PDB file of C-alpha atoms in Angstrom:
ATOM      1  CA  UNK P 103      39.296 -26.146   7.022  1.00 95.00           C
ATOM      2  CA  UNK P 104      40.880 -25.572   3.903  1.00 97.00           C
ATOM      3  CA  UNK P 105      40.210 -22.808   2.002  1.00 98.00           C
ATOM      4  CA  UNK P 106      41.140 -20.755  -1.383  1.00 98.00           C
ATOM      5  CA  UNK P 107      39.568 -17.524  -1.878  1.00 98.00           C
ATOM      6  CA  UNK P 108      40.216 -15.599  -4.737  1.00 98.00           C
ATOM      7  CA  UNK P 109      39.032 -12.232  -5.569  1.00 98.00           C
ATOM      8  CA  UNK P 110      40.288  -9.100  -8.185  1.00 98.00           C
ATOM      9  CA  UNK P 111      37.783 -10.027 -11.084  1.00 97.00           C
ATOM     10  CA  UNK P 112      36.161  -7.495 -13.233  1.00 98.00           C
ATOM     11  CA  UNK P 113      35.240  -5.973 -16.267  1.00 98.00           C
ATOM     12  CA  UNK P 114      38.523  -4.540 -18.177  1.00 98.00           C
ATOM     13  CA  UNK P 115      39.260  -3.191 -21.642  1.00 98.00           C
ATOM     14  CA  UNK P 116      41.261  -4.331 -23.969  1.00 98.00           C
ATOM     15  CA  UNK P 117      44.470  -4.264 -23.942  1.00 98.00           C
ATOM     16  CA  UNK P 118      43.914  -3.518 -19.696  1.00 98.00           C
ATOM     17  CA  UNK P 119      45.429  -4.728 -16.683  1.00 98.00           C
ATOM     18  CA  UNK P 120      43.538  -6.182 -13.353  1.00 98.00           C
ATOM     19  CA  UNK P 121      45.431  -8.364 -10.682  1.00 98.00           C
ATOM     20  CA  UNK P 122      44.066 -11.386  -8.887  1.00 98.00           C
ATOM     21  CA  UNK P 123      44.338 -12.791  -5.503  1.00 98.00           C
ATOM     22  CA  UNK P 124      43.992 -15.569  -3.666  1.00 98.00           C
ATOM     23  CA  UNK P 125      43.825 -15.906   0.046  1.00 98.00           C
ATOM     24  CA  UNK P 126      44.448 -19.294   1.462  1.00 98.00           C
ATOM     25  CA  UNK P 127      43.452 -20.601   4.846  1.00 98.00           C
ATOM     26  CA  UNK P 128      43.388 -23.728   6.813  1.00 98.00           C
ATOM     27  CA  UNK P 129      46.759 -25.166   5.811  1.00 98.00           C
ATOM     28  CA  UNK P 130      50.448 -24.422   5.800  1.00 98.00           C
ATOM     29  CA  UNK P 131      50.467 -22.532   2.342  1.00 98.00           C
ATOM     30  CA  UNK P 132      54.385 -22.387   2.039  1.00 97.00           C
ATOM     31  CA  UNK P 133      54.488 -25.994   1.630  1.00 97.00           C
ATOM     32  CA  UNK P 134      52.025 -26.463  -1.368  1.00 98.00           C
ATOM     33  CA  UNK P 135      52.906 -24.882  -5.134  1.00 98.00           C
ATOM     34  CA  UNK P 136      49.955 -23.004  -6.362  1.00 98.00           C
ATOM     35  CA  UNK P 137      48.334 -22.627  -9.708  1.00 98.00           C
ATOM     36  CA  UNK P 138      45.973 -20.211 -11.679  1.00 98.00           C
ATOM     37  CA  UNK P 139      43.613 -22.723 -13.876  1.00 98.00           C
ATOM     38  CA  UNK P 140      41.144 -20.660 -16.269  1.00 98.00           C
ATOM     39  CA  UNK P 141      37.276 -21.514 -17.740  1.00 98.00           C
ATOM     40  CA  UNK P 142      35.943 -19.523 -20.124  1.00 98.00           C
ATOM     41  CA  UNK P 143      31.918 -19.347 -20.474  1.00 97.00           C
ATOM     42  CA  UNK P 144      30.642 -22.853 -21.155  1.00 97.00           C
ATOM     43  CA  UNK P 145      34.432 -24.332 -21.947  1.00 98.00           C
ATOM     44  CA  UNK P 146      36.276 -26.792 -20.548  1.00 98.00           C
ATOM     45  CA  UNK P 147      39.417 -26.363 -18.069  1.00 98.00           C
ATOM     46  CA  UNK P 148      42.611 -24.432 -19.253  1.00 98.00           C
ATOM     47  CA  UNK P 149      45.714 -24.255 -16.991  1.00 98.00           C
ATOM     48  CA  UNK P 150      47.368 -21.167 -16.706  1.00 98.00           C
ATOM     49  CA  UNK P 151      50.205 -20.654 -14.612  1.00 98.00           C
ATOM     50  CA  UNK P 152      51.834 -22.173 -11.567  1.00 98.00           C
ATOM     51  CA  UNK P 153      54.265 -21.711  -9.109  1.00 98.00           C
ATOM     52  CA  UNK P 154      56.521 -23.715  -6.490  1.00 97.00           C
ATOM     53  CA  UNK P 155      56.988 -23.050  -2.757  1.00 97.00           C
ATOM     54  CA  UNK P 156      59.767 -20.317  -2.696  1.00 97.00           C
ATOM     55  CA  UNK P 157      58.624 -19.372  -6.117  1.00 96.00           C
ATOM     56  CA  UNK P 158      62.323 -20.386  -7.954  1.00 96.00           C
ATOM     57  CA  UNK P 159      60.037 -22.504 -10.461  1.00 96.00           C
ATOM     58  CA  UNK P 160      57.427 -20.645 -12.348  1.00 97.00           C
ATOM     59  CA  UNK P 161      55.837 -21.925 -15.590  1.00 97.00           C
ATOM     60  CA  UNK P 162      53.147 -20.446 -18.021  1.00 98.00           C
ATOM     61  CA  UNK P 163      50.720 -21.784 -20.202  1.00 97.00           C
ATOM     62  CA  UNK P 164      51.559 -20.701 -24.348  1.00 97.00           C
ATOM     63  CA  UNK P 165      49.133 -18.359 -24.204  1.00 97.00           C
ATOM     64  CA  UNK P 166      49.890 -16.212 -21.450  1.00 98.00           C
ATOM     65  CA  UNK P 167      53.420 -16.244 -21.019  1.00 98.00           C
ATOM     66  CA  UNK P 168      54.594 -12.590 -21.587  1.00 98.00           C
ATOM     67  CA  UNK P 169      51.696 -11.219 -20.522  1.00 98.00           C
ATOM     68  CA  UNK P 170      50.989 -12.469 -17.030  1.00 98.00           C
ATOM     69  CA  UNK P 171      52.854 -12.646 -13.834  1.00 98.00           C
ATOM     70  CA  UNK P 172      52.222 -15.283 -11.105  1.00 98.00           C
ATOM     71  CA  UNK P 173      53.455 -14.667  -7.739  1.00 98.00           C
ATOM     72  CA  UNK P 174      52.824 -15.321  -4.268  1.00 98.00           C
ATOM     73  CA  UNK P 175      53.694 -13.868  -0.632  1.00 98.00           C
ATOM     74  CA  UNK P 176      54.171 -16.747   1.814  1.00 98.00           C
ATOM     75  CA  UNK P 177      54.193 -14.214   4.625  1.00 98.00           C
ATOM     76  CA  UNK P 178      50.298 -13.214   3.469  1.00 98.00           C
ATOM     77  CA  UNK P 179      49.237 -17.005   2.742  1.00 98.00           C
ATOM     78  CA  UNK P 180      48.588 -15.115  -1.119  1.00 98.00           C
ATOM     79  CA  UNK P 181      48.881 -15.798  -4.177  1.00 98.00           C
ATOM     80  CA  UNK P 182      48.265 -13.695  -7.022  1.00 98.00           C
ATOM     81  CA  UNK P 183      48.154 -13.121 -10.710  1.00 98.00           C
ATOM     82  CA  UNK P 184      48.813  -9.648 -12.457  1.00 98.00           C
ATOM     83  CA  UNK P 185      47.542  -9.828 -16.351  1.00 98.00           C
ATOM     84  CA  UNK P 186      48.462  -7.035 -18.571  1.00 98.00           C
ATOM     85  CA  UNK P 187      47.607  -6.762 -21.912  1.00 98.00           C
ATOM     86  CA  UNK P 188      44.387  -8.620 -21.517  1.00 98.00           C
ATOM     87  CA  UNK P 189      42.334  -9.900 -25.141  1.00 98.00           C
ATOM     88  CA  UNK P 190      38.533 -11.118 -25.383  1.00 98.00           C
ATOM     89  CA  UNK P 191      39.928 -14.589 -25.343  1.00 98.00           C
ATOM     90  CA  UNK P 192      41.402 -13.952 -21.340  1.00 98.00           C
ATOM     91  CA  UNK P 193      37.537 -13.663 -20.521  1.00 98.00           C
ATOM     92  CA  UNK P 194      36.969 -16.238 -17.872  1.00 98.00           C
ATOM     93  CA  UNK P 195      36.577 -17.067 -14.593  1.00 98.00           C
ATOM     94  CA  UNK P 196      40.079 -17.784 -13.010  1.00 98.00           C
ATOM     95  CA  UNK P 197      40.584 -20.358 -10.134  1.00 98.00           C
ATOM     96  CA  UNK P 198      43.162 -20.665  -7.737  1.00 98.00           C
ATOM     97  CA  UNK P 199      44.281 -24.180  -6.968  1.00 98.00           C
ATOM     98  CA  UNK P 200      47.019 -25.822  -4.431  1.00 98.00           C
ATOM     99  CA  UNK P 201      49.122 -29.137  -5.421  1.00 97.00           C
ATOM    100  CA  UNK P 202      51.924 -31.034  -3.219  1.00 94.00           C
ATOM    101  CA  UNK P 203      54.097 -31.289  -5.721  1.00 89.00           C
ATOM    102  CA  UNK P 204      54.580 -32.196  -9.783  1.00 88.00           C
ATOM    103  CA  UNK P 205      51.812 -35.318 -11.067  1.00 93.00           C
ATOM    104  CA  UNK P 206      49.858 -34.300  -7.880  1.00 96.00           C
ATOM    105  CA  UNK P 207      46.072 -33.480  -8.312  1.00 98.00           C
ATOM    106  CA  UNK P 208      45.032 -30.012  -7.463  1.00 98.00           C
ATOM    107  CA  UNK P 209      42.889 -29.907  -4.297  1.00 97.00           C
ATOM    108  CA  UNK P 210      41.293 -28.043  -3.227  1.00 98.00           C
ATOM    109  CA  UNK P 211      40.172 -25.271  -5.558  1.00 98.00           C
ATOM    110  CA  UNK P 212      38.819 -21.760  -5.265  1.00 98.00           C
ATOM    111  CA  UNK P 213      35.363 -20.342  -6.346  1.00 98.00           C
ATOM    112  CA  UNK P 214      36.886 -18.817  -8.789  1.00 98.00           C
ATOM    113  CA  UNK P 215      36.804 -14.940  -9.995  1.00 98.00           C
ATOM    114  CA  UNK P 216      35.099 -14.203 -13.321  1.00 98.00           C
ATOM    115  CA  UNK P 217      37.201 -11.947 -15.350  1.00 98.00           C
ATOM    116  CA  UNK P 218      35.736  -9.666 -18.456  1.00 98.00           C
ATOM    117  CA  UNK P 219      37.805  -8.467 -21.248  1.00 98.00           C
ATOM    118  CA  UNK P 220      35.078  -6.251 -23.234  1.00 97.00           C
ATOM    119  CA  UNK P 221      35.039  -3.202 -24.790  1.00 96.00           C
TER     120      UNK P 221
ATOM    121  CA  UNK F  77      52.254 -31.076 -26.708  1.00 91.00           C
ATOM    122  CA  UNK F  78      49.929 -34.277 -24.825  1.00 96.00           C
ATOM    123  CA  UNK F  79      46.556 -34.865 -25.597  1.00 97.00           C
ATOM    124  CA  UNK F  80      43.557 -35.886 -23.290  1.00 98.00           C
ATOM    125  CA  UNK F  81      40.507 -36.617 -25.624  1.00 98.00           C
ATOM    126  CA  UNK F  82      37.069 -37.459 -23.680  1.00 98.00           C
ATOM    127  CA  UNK F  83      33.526 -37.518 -24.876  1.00 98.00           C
ATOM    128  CA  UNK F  84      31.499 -34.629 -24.824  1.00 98.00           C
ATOM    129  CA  UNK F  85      28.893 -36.346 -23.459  1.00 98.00           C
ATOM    130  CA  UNK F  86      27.378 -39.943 -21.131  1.00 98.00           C
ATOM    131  CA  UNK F  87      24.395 -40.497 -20.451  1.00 98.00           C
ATOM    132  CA  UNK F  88      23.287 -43.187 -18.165  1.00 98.00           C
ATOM    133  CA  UNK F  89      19.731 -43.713 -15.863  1.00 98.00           C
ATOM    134  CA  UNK F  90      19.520 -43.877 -12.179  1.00 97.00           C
ATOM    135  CA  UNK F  91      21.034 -46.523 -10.665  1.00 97.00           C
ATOM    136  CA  UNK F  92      23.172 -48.018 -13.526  1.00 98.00           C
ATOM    137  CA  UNK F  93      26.471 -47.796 -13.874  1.00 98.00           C
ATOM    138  CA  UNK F  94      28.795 -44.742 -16.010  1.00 98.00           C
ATOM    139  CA  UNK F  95      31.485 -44.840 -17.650  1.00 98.00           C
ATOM    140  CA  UNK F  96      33.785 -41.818 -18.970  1.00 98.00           C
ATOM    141  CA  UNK F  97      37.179 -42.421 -20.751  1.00 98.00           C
ATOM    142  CA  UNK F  98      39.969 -40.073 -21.091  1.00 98.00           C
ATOM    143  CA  UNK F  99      42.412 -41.488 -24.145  1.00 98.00           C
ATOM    144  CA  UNK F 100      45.896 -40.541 -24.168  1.00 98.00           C
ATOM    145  CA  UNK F 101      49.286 -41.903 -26.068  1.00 97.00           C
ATOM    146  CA  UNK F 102      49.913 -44.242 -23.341  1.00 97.00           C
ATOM    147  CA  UNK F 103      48.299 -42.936 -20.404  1.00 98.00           C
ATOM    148  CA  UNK F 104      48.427 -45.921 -18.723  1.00 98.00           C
ATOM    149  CA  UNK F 105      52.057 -44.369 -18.056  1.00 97.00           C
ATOM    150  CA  UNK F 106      50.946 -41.233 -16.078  1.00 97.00           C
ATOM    151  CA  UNK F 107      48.975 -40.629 -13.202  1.00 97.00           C
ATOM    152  CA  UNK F 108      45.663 -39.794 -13.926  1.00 98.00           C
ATOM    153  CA  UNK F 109      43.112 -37.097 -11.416  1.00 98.00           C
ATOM    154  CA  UNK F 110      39.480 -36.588 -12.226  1.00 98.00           C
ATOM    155  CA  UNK F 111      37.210 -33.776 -11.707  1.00 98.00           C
ATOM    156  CA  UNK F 112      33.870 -33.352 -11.062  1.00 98.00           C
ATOM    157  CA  UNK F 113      31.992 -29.848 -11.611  1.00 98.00           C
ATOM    158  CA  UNK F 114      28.646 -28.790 -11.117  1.00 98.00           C
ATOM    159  CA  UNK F 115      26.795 -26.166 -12.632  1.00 96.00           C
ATOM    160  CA  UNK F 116      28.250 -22.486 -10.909  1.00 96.00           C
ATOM    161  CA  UNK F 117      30.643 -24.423  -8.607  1.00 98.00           C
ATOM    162  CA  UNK F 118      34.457 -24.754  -8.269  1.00 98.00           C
ATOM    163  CA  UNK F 119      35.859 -28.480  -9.619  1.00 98.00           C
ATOM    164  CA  UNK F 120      36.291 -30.688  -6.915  1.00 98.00           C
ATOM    165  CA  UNK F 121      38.358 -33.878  -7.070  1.00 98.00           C
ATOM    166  CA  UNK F 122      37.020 -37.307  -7.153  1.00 98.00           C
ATOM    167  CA  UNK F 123      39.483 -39.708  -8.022  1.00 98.00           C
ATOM    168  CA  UNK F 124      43.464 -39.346  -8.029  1.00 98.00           C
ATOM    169  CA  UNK F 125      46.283 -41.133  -9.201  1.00 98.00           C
ATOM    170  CA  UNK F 126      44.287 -43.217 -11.205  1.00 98.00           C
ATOM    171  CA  UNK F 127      42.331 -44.995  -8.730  1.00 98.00           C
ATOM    172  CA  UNK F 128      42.694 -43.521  -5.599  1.00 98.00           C
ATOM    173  CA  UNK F 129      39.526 -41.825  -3.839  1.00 98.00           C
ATOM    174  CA  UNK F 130      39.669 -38.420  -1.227  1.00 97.00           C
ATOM    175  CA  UNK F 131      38.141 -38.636   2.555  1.00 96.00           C
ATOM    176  CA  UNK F 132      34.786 -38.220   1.606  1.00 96.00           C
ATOM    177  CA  UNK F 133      34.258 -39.404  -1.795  1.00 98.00           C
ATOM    178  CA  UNK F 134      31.861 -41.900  -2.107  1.00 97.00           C
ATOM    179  CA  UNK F 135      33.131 -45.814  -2.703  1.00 97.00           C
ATOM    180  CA  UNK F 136      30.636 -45.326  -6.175  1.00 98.00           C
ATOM    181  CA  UNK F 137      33.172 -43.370  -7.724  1.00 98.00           C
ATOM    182  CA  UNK F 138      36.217 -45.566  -9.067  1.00 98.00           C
ATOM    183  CA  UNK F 139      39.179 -45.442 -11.529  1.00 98.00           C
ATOM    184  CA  UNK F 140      41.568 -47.352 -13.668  1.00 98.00           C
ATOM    185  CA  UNK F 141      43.973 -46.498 -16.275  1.00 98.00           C
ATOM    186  CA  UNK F 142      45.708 -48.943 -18.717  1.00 98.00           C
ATOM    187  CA  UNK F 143      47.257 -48.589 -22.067  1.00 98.00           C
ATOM    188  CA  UNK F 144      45.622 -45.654 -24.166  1.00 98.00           C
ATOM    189  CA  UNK F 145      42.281 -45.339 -21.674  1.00 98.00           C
ATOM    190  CA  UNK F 146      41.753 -44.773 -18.606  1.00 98.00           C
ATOM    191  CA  UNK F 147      38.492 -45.086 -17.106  1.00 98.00           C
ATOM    192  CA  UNK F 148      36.229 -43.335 -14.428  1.00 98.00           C
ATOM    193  CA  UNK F 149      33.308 -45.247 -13.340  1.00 98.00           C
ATOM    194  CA  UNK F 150      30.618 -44.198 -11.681  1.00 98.00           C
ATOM    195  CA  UNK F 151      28.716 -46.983  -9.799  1.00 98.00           C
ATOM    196  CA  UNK F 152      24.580 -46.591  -9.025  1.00 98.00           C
ATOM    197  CA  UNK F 153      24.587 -43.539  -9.973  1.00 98.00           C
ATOM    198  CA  UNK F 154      22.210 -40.717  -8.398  1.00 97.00           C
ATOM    199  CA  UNK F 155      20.777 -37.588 -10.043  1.00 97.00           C
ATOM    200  CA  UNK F 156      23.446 -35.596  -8.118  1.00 97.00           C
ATOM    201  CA  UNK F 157      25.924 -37.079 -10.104  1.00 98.00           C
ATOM    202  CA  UNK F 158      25.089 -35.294 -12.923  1.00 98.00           C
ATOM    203  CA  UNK F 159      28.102 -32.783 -14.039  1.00 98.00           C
ATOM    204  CA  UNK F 160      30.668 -32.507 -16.338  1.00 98.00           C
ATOM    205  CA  UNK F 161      33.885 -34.634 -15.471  1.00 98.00           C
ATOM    206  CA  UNK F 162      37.488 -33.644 -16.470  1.00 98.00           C
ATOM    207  CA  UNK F 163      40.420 -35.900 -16.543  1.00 98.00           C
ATOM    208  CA  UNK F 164      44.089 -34.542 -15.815  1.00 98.00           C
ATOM    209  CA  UNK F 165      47.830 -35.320 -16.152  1.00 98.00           C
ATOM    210  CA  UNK F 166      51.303 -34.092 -15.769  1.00 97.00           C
ATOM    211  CA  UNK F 167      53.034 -33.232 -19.255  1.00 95.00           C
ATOM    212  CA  UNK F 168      56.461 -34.546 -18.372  1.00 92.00           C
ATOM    213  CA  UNK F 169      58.164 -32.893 -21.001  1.00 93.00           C
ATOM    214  CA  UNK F 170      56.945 -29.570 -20.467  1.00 91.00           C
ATOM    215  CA  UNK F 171      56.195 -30.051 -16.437  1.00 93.00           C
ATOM    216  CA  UNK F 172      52.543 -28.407 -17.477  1.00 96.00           C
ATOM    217  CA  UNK F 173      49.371 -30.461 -16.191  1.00 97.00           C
ATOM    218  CA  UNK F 174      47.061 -30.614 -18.958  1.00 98.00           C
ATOM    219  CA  UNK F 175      43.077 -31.497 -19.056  1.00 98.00           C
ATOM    220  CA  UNK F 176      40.285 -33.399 -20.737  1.00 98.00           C
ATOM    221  CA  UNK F 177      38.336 -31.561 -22.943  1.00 98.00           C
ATOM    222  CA  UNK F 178      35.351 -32.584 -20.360  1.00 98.00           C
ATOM    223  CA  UNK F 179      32.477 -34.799 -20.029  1.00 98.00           C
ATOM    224  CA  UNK F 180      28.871 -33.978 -19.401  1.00 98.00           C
ATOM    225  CA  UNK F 181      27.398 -36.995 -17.327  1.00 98.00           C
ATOM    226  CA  UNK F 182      23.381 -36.368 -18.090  1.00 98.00           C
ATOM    227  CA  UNK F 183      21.366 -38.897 -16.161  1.00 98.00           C
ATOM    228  CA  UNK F 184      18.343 -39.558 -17.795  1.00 95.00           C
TER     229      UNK F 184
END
């Protein structure tokens, strides 16, 4: 079956680093783009970051860009997020999502990875 | 940038029927997804391009999207339909999807 797992979490410092993956399963993974999607403690859904098959098309949400790095390794069915200069407000737990293509619906998701930015 | 606005919150009883809007300047242009999350557990989707149901959904769960609005409804609905529901879209002028603030479906 299909499956996302994602993993890297953790509890970082300010101003720290920590990378993410995300280990798919079950399906051809070059075929689908792949997205980060973020949920801080009792919020709603924030996107973060997504990227296309090959990876030529990457985009960011405002308030990462500069600071994090999607990428993924089709040989390794991962994907993976590397977040530098992390703030209190990057405290969240990140999931790892899979869409056909642009206006599709992301499906299936991840269990996400709860990420800490505390002194 | 768009704007999905939703109600914090629905409440409905057992059995009755729930409804949870997600406004947007002319939505009834886009494709709309939903989302349903439970407490501690990853979103799963319920209802895509607007109306459109996964393998496995159940026929209760039903969408529509016209104008400003678009609509999830939520037919007889069961205690374990209780969670918080999230609408999405596709910002065509940035290419970034964008989400509901959320809904919390309570059922009393």
């Amino acid at each position: 079956q299909v499956q996302l797992v994602e993993s890297g979490g953790g509890l970082v410092k300010p101003g720290g680093s920590l990378r993410l993956s995300c280990a798919a399963s079950g399906f051809t993974f070059s075929d689908y783009y792949m997205s980060w999607i973020r949920q801080a403690p009792g919020k709603g859904l924030e996107w973060v970051s997504y990227i296309s098959t090959r990876g030529s098309t990457i985009f960011y949400s405002d308030s990462v860009r500069g600071r994090f790095t999607i990428s993924r390794d089709n040989a390794k069915n991962s994907l993976y997020l590397q977040m530098n200069s992390l703030r209190a407000e990057d405290t969240a737990v990140y999931f790892c999502a899979r869409f056909r293509l642009l206006l599709a619906p992301f499906d299936p998701w991840g269990q996400g990875t709860l990420v800490t930015v505390s002194s | 940038s768009y704007v999905l606005t939703q109600p914090p919150s629905v409440s409905v009883a057992p059995g009755q029927t729930a409804r949870i809007t997600c406004g947007g300047n002319n939505i009834g242009s886009k494709s709309v997804h939903w989302y349903q999350q439970k407490p501690g557990q990853a979103p799963v989707l319920v209802v895509y391009d607007d109306s459109d149901r996964p393998s496995g959904i159940p026929e209760r769960f039903s969408g529509s999207n016209s104008g400003n609005t678009a609509t999830l409804t939520i037919s007889r609905v069961e205690a374990g339909d209780e969670a918080d529901y999230y609408c999405q879209v596709w910002d065509s002028t940035s290419d970034h999807p964008v989400f509901g603030g959320g809904t919390k479906l309570t059922v009393l």
